[in-house]
Coordinates of C-alpha atoms and ligand atoms in Angstrom, one line a residue:
X1 CA -11.5 1.1 -59.5
X2 CA -9.2 -1.9 -60.7
X3 CA -10.9 -5.1 -62.1
X4 CA -9.6 -7.1 -59.2
X5 CA -11.3 -4.5 -56.8
X6 CA -14.4 -4.7 -58.7
X7 CA -14.5 -8.6 -58.3
X8 CA -14.0 -8.3 -54.5
X9 CA -16.8 -5.9 -54.2
X10 CA -19.2 -8.2 -55.8
X11 CA -17.8 -11.2 -53.8
X12 CA -18.4 -9.3 -50.6
X13 CA -22.1 -8.3 -51.5
X14 CA -22.8 -11.9 -52.8
X15 CA -21.6 -13.4 -49.6
X16 CA -23.8 -10.7 -47.6
X17 CA -26.8 -11.5 -49.3
X18 CA -26.5 -15.4 -49.0
X19 CA -25.9 -15.1 -45.2
X20 CA -28.9 -13.0 -45.0
X21 CA -31.2 -15.2 -47.3
X22 CA -34.1 -17.4 -46.4
X23 CA -35.3 -20.5 -48.2
X24 CA -37.6 -18.6 -50.3
X25 CA -35.2 -15.8 -51.3
X26 CA -32.1 -18.4 -51.9
X27 CA -33.1 -19.6 -55.5
X28 CA -33.6 -15.9 -56.5
X29 CA -30.0 -15.2 -55.2
X30 CA -28.7 -18.2 -57.2
X31 CA -30.3 -16.8 -60.4
X32 CA -29.2 -13.2 -59.8
X33 CA -25.5 -14.2 -59.2
X34 CA -24.9 -17.4 -61.2
X35 CA -27.9 -17.3 -63.7
X36 CA -27.1 -18.4 -67.3
X37 CA -28.6 -15.4 -68.6
X38 CA -27.9 -12.6 -66.6
X39 CA -26.1 -13.9 -63.5
X40 CA -23.4 -11.2 -62.4
X41 CA -20.8 -13.8 -62.0
X42 CA -21.6 -15.3 -65.2
X43 CA -21.3 -12.0 -66.9
X44 CA -17.8 -11.6 -65.4
X45 CA -16.8 -15.1 -66.7
X46 CA -17.9 -14.1 -70.1
X47 CA -15.8 -10.9 -70.0
X48 CA -12.6 -12.7 -69.3
X49 CA -11.5 -12.8 -73.1
X50 CA -12.1 -9.1 -73.5
X51 CA -9.7 -8.3 -70.6
X52 CA -6.1 -6.8 -71.8
X53 CA -3.6 -9.9 -71.9
X54 CA -1.5 -8.7 -69.0
X55 CA -4.3 -8.7 -66.7
X56 CA -6.2 -11.5 -67.9
X57 CA -4.5 -14.3 -65.9
X58 CA -5.1 -12.8 -62.5
X59 CA -8.7 -11.5 -63.4
X60 CA -9.6 -15.0 -64.8
X61 CA -8.5 -16.5 -61.6
X62 CA -10.2 -14.3 -59.2
X63 CA -13.6 -14.8 -61.1
X64 CA -13.4 -18.4 -61.2
X65 CA -12.7 -18.6 -57.5
X66 CA -15.5 -16.3 -56.9
X67 CA -17.8 -18.7 -58.9
X68 CA -16.5 -21.5 -56.8
X69 CA -17.0 -19.6 -53.6
X70 CA -20.6 -18.4 -54.5
X71 CA -21.5 -22.0 -55.4
X72 CA -20.4 -23.5 -52.4
X73 CA -21.8 -20.9 -49.9
X74 CA -25.2 -21.1 -51.7
X75 CA -25.1 -24.9 -51.3
X76 CA -24.2 -24.4 -47.5
X77 CA -26.8 -22.0 -46.8
X78 CA -29.3 -24.4 -48.3
X79 CA -28.3 -27.1 -46.3
X80 CA -28.4 -24.9 -43.0
X81 CA -32.0 -23.7 -43.8
X82 CA -33.1 -27.2 -44.6
X83 CA -32.0 -28.5 -41.2
X84 CA -34.6 -29.2 -38.7
X85 CA -34.7 -26.7 -35.8
X86 CA -33.1 -28.1 -32.9
X87 CA -35.5 -29.5 -30.5
X88 CA -35.9 -27.1 -27.4
X89 CA -34.3 -28.8 -24.6
X90 CA -37.0 -29.4 -22.1
X91 CA -36.8 -28.7 -18.3
X92 CA -38.7 -31.3 -16.2
X93 CA -39.2 -29.1 -13.4
X94 CA -40.4 -32.2 -11.3
X95 CA -36.9 -33.7 -11.2
X96 CA -35.0 -33.3 -7.9
X97 CA -32.3 -30.6 -8.1
X98 CA -28.7 -31.2 -8.5
X99 CA -26.9 -31.5 -5.0
X100 CA -24.2 -28.7 -5.0
X101 CA -21.0 -30.1 -3.4
X102 CA -20.6 -28.0 -0.4
X103 CA -17.2 -26.9 0.7
X104 CA -15.9 -26.0 4.1
X105 CA -13.4 -23.7 6.0
X106 CA -9.9 -24.9 6.9
X107 CA -9.6 -25.2 10.4
X108 CA -6.8 -22.4 10.4
X109 CA -9.2 -20.2 8.6
X110 CA -12.0 -20.9 11.2
X111 CA -9.6 -20.4 14.2
X112 CA -8.4 -17.1 12.8
X113 CA -11.9 -15.9 11.9
X114 CA -13.1 -16.8 15.4
X115 CA -10.2 -15.0 16.9
X116 CA -10.8 -12.0 14.7
X117 CA -14.6 -11.9 15.6
X118 CA -13.5 -11.8 19.5
X119 CA -11.2 -8.9 19.0
X120 CA -13.5 -7.2 16.8
X121 CA -16.0 -7.0 19.7
X122 CA -13.2 -5.3 21.6
X123 CA -12.6 -2.8 18.9
X124 CA -9.6 -4.3 17.1
X125 CA -9.4 -3.6 13.2
X126 CA -7.8 -6.3 11.1
X127 CA -4.9 -5.3 9.2
X128 CA -2.7 -7.0 6.5
X129 CA 0.7 -6.7 4.9
X130 CA 3.7 -8.2 2.8
X131 CA 5.0 -11.5 3.5
X132 CA 8.3 -10.5 1.8
X133 CA 9.8 -8.0 4.0
X134 CA 12.8 -5.7 4.7
X135 CA 15.2 -5.9 7.7
X136 CA 13.9 -2.5 9.1
X137 CA 10.1 -3.8 9.4
X138 CA 11.0 -7.2 10.6
X139 CA 14.0 -6.4 12.9
X140 CA 15.1 -2.8 13.3
X141 CA 11.9 -1.0 14.0
X142 CA 11.2 -3.9 16.5
X143 CA 14.2 -2.8 18.4
X144 CA 16.0 -6.2 17.5
X145 CA 19.7 -5.3 17.3
X146 CA 22.1 -6.5 14.4
X147 CA 23.9 -8.9 16.7
X148 CA 20.5 -10.4 18.3
X149 CA 20.4 -14.3 17.6
X150 CA 16.8 -13.7 15.9
X151 CA 18.6 -12.2 12.9
X152 CA 21.0 -15.2 12.3
X153 CA 20.8 -16.0 8.6
X154 CA 20.2 -19.7 9.5
X155 CA 17.1 -18.9 11.5
X156 CA 15.6 -16.8 8.7
X157 CA 14.4 -17.2 5.1
X158 CA 16.6 -14.5 3.3
X159 CA 15.7 -14.0 -0.3
X160 CA 18.7 -11.9 -0.9
X161 CA 20.9 -9.4 1.2
X162 CA 17.9 -7.2 1.9
X163 CA 14.8 -9.1 1.8
X164 CA 13.3 -12.1 4.0
X165 CA 10.1 -13.8 4.6
X166 CA 8.4 -12.2 7.8
X167 CA 9.1 -14.3 10.9
X168 CA 6.3 -12.4 12.8
X169 CA 3.2 -10.2 11.8
X170 CA 4.4 -7.2 13.7
X171 CA 5.7 -6.0 10.6
X172 CA 2.3 -5.2 9.9
X173 CA 1.8 -3.2 12.8
X174 CA 4.9 -1.2 12.4
X175 CA 3.8 -0.3 8.6
X176 CA 0.4 0.8 10.3
X177 CA 2.1 3.0 13.0
X178 CA 4.5 4.6 10.3
X179 CA 1.3 5.5 8.3
X180 CA -1.1 6.8 10.7
X181 CA -1.1 8.7 13.9
X182 CA -2.2 7.3 17.2
X183 CA -4.7 5.9 18.6
X184 CA -4.4 2.3 16.8
X185 CA -6.2 -0.7 17.7
X186 CA -5.3 -3.5 15.3
X187 CA -5.0 -7.2 14.8
X188 CA -2.5 -8.5 12.3
X189 CA -3.5 -12.1 11.3
X190 CA -1.2 -13.9 8.5
X191 CA 1.5 -16.3 7.4
X192 CA 5.0 -16.3 9.0
X193 CA 8.1 -18.3 8.3
X194 CA 11.0 -19.7 10.1
X195 CA 13.4 -22.5 9.1
X196 CA 12.2 -25.2 11.6
X197 CA 12.9 -29.0 11.5
X198 CA 9.2 -30.1 10.6
X199 CA 7.5 -32.5 13.1
X200 CA 4.3 -33.1 14.7
X201 CA 4.5 -29.8 16.6
X202 CA 6.6 -27.6 14.1
X203 CA 6.0 -26.1 10.7
X204 CA 8.5 -24.0 8.9
X205 CA 5.4 -21.8 7.6
X206 CA 2.7 -21.2 10.2
X207 CA 0.0 -18.5 11.2
X208 CA 0.3 -15.9 13.8
X209 CA -2.1 -13.2 15.2
X210 CA -0.4 -10.1 16.5
X211 CA -2.3 -7.3 18.3
X212 CA -1.6 -3.8 19.3
X213 CA -3.4 -1.0 21.3
X214 CA -1.7 2.2 21.4
X215 CA -3.5 5.3 22.9
X216 CA -3.0 7.8 25.5
X217 CA -3.4 6.0 29.1
X218 CA -3.2 2.5 27.9
X219 CA -1.8 0.1 30.7
X220 CA -0.8 -3.3 31.6
X221 CA -4.2 -3.6 33.2
X222 CA -5.8 -3.1 29.9
X223 CA -3.6 -5.9 28.5
X224 CA -4.5 -8.3 31.2
X225 CA -8.1 -7.5 30.7
X226 CA -8.2 -7.8 26.8
X227 CA -6.2 -11.0 26.8
X228 CA -8.0 -12.6 29.6
X229 CA -11.3 -11.9 27.9
X230 CA -10.0 -13.4 24.6
X231 CA -8.9 -16.4 26.6
X232 CA -12.3 -17.1 28.1
X233 CA -14.0 -16.1 24.8
X234 CA -12.0 -18.4 22.4
X235 CA -11.3 -21.6 24.9
X236 CA -14.5 -21.3 27.0
X237 CA -15.8 -19.6 30.4
X238 CA -13.9 -21.9 32.7
X239 CA -10.2 -21.3 31.6
X240 CA -8.1 -19.4 33.8
X241 CA -5.2 -17.2 32.5
X242 CA -1.6 -16.4 34.1
X243 CA 1.0 -14.0 32.9
X244 CA 4.6 -14.9 33.8
X245 CA 7.5 -12.3 33.5
X246 CA 9.4 -12.8 30.4
X247 CA 11.5 -10.8 27.7
X248 CA 11.2 -9.5 24.0
X249 CA 13.0 -6.8 22.4
X250 CA 10.0 -4.8 21.5
X251 CA 8.1 -5.0 24.9
X252 CA 9.0 -3.8 28.4
X253 CA 7.8 -5.2 30.7
X254 CA 7.1 -8.4 28.8
X255 CA 5.1 -11.4 29.9
X256 CA 4.2 -14.8 28.5
X257 CA 0.5 -15.6 28.7
X258 CA -0.6 -19.1 29.9
X259 CA -4.0 -20.6 30.0
X260 CA -5.1 -23.6 32.2
X261 CA -4.5 -26.8 30.4
X262 CA -7.3 -27.4 27.9
X263 CA -6.9 -31.2 28.2
X264 CA -6.8 -31.7 31.8
X265 CA -8.5 -28.5 33.0
X266 CA -5.1 -27.6 35.1
X267 CA -4.8 -31.0 37.0
X268 CA -1.6 -32.0 35.3
X269 CA -1.2 -34.2 32.2
X270 CA 1.5 -35.0 29.4
X271 CA 0.1 -32.3 27.3
X272 CA 0.9 -29.5 29.9
X273 CA 4.0 -31.5 31.2
X274 CA 2.2 -31.8 34.6
X275 CA 2.1 -28.0 35.2
X276 CA -1.8 -27.6 34.6
X277 CA -0.6 -24.5 32.3
X278 CA 0.0 -24.0 28.5
X279 CA 1.5 -21.2 27.1
X280 CA -0.2 -19.6 24.2
X281 CA 1.4 -16.7 23.4
X282 CA 3.8 -13.3 24.3
X283 CA 2.7 -9.8 25.3
X284 CA 4.1 -6.7 26.9
X285 CA 4.1 -2.9 26.9
X286 CA 5.4 -1.5 23.6
X287 CA 9.1 -0.5 24.1
X288 CA 9.8 3.3 23.8
X289 CA 12.3 2.5 21.1
X290 CA 9.7 1.0 19.0
X291 CA 7.5 4.2 19.1
X292 CA 10.6 6.2 18.3
X293 CA 11.3 4.1 15.4
X294 CA 7.7 4.8 13.9
X295 CA 7.6 8.5 14.8
X296 CA 5.2 8.2 17.8
X297 CA 5.9 10.5 21.0
X298 CA 6.4 7.8 23.9
X299 CA 5.9 10.6 26.4
X300 CA 2.4 11.2 24.9
X301 CA 1.1 7.6 24.2
X302 CA 1.6 4.2 25.7
X303 CA 0.6 0.5 24.2
X304 CA 0.4 -2.9 24.7
X305 CA 1.1 -5.7 22.1
X306 CA 0.7 -9.6 21.8
X307 CA 1.4 -12.3 19.6
X308 CA 0.6 -15.8 19.5
X309 CA 0.4 -18.8 17.1
X310 CA -3.0 -19.8 15.4
X311 CA -2.1 -23.4 14.9
X312 CA -1.8 -24.6 18.5
X313 CA -5.0 -23.1 19.7
X314 CA -6.6 -24.4 16.6
X315 CA -5.3 -27.9 17.4
X316 CA -6.2 -27.8 21.0
X317 CA -9.6 -26.7 20.0
X318 CA -10.5 -29.2 17.4
X319 CA -8.3 -32.1 18.8
X320 CA -5.9 -32.3 16.2
X321 CA -2.5 -33.9 17.2
X322 CA 0.0 -33.2 14.4
X323 CA 0.5 -29.9 12.8
X324 CA 1.4 -31.4 9.5
X325 CA -2.2 -32.5 9.1
X326 CA -2.9 -28.7 8.5
X327 CA -1.0 -28.3 5.7
X328 CA -1.2 -31.6 3.6
X329 CA -4.6 -30.8 2.2
X330 CA -5.7 -34.4 2.5
X331 CA -9.4 -34.2 2.0
X332 CA -10.2 -36.9 4.2
X333 CA -8.6 -34.9 7.0
X334 CA -10.3 -31.5 6.0
X335 CA -13.6 -33.2 5.7
X336 CA -13.8 -33.6 9.2
X337 CA -14.2 -30.1 10.1
Ligands
LIG1 C1 5.4 -14.4 20.7 C2 5.3 -13.0 21.2 C3 5.0 -10.8 20.8 C4 4.7 -8.4 20.2 C5 4.6 -9.7 19.8 C6 4.7 -6.4 19.2 C7 4.6 -5.7 18.0 C8 4.8 -4.4 17.9 C9 5.5 -3.6 18.9 C10 5.6 -4.5 20.3 CL1 4.5 -3.4 16.5 N1 5.5 -5.8 20.2 N2 4.5 -7.7 19.1 C11 4.8 -8.3 21.5 C12 5.1 -9.0 22.5 C13 4.9 -10.6 22.2 O1 4.9 -12.1 20.4 O2 5.7 -15.2 21.5 N3 5.3 -14.3 19.5 C14 5.4 -15.9 18.9

């Protein structure tokens, strides 16, 4: 072992012993290492003149540094042992507890969870998927042809020539059908994006809940039953529903779902434009082209699908008159729910 290695070995041993020492053994340690007669560091210091000239400089420096370090550590340890033990923090069990700040759910979350719960009772399973989508899942598989206005670059948030932010959560239902055989009974709640001029009634980011039931023998009567039941469960037992013919590329036949106006109970008011009815979503029987796109046999199964926004029903239910309030995260607003 070189002389310097030897110094290092002794150094480690000295520091280890000092750290482990209590107030009784500390003085013994001081004598053992720094004692004038037989201290180990003292012995090293005395040996410096006997070291060959070419090693003496480095050796001398190492030994003097060792003496300084051991002296300092002994003093530190002595001070640490002398400090009074920290008074144990006493717990006063008679003090009142700290009041935790209770959070609450965002009205969109509340509305979405309530919808999910209602469809859960009807046997629908919640599915989720990516918000960044390709044209296949957002358009092609949904029977929306290339020249359809819904694909206009100005009406979509394209990220590049292949990817865009999804404009509806049908994308998730397409993904489910691609990955498992029928039957499926699912709902897809989530965020969707469309370039819209933002005002009290419109946001370029909003939430949707789509649903899909595919199985042998599913009919339009099942669609009407499920959606009517949902409307009464969500808006109240007295709400009436009506289905008006409509058109979507992905369903045939298609319909728009109306509920009797929640503000005037159907009498006619500004909110329902004096019609007594409010449109809350679209629906229809899944187009055979959609089944073909996902590899389902349209001769074997039928299905219905529907989609509605979450914001508008939530606003009607909780009496919110401006959609922007839902996304500004002003606590003075959010604390009211
Ligand atoms: C609306 C209408 C709708 C669907 C969404 C759908 C999904 C699949 C297949 C067929 Cl995977 N259809 N979804 C059907 C009818 C209407 O939404 O007004 N959305 C805002």
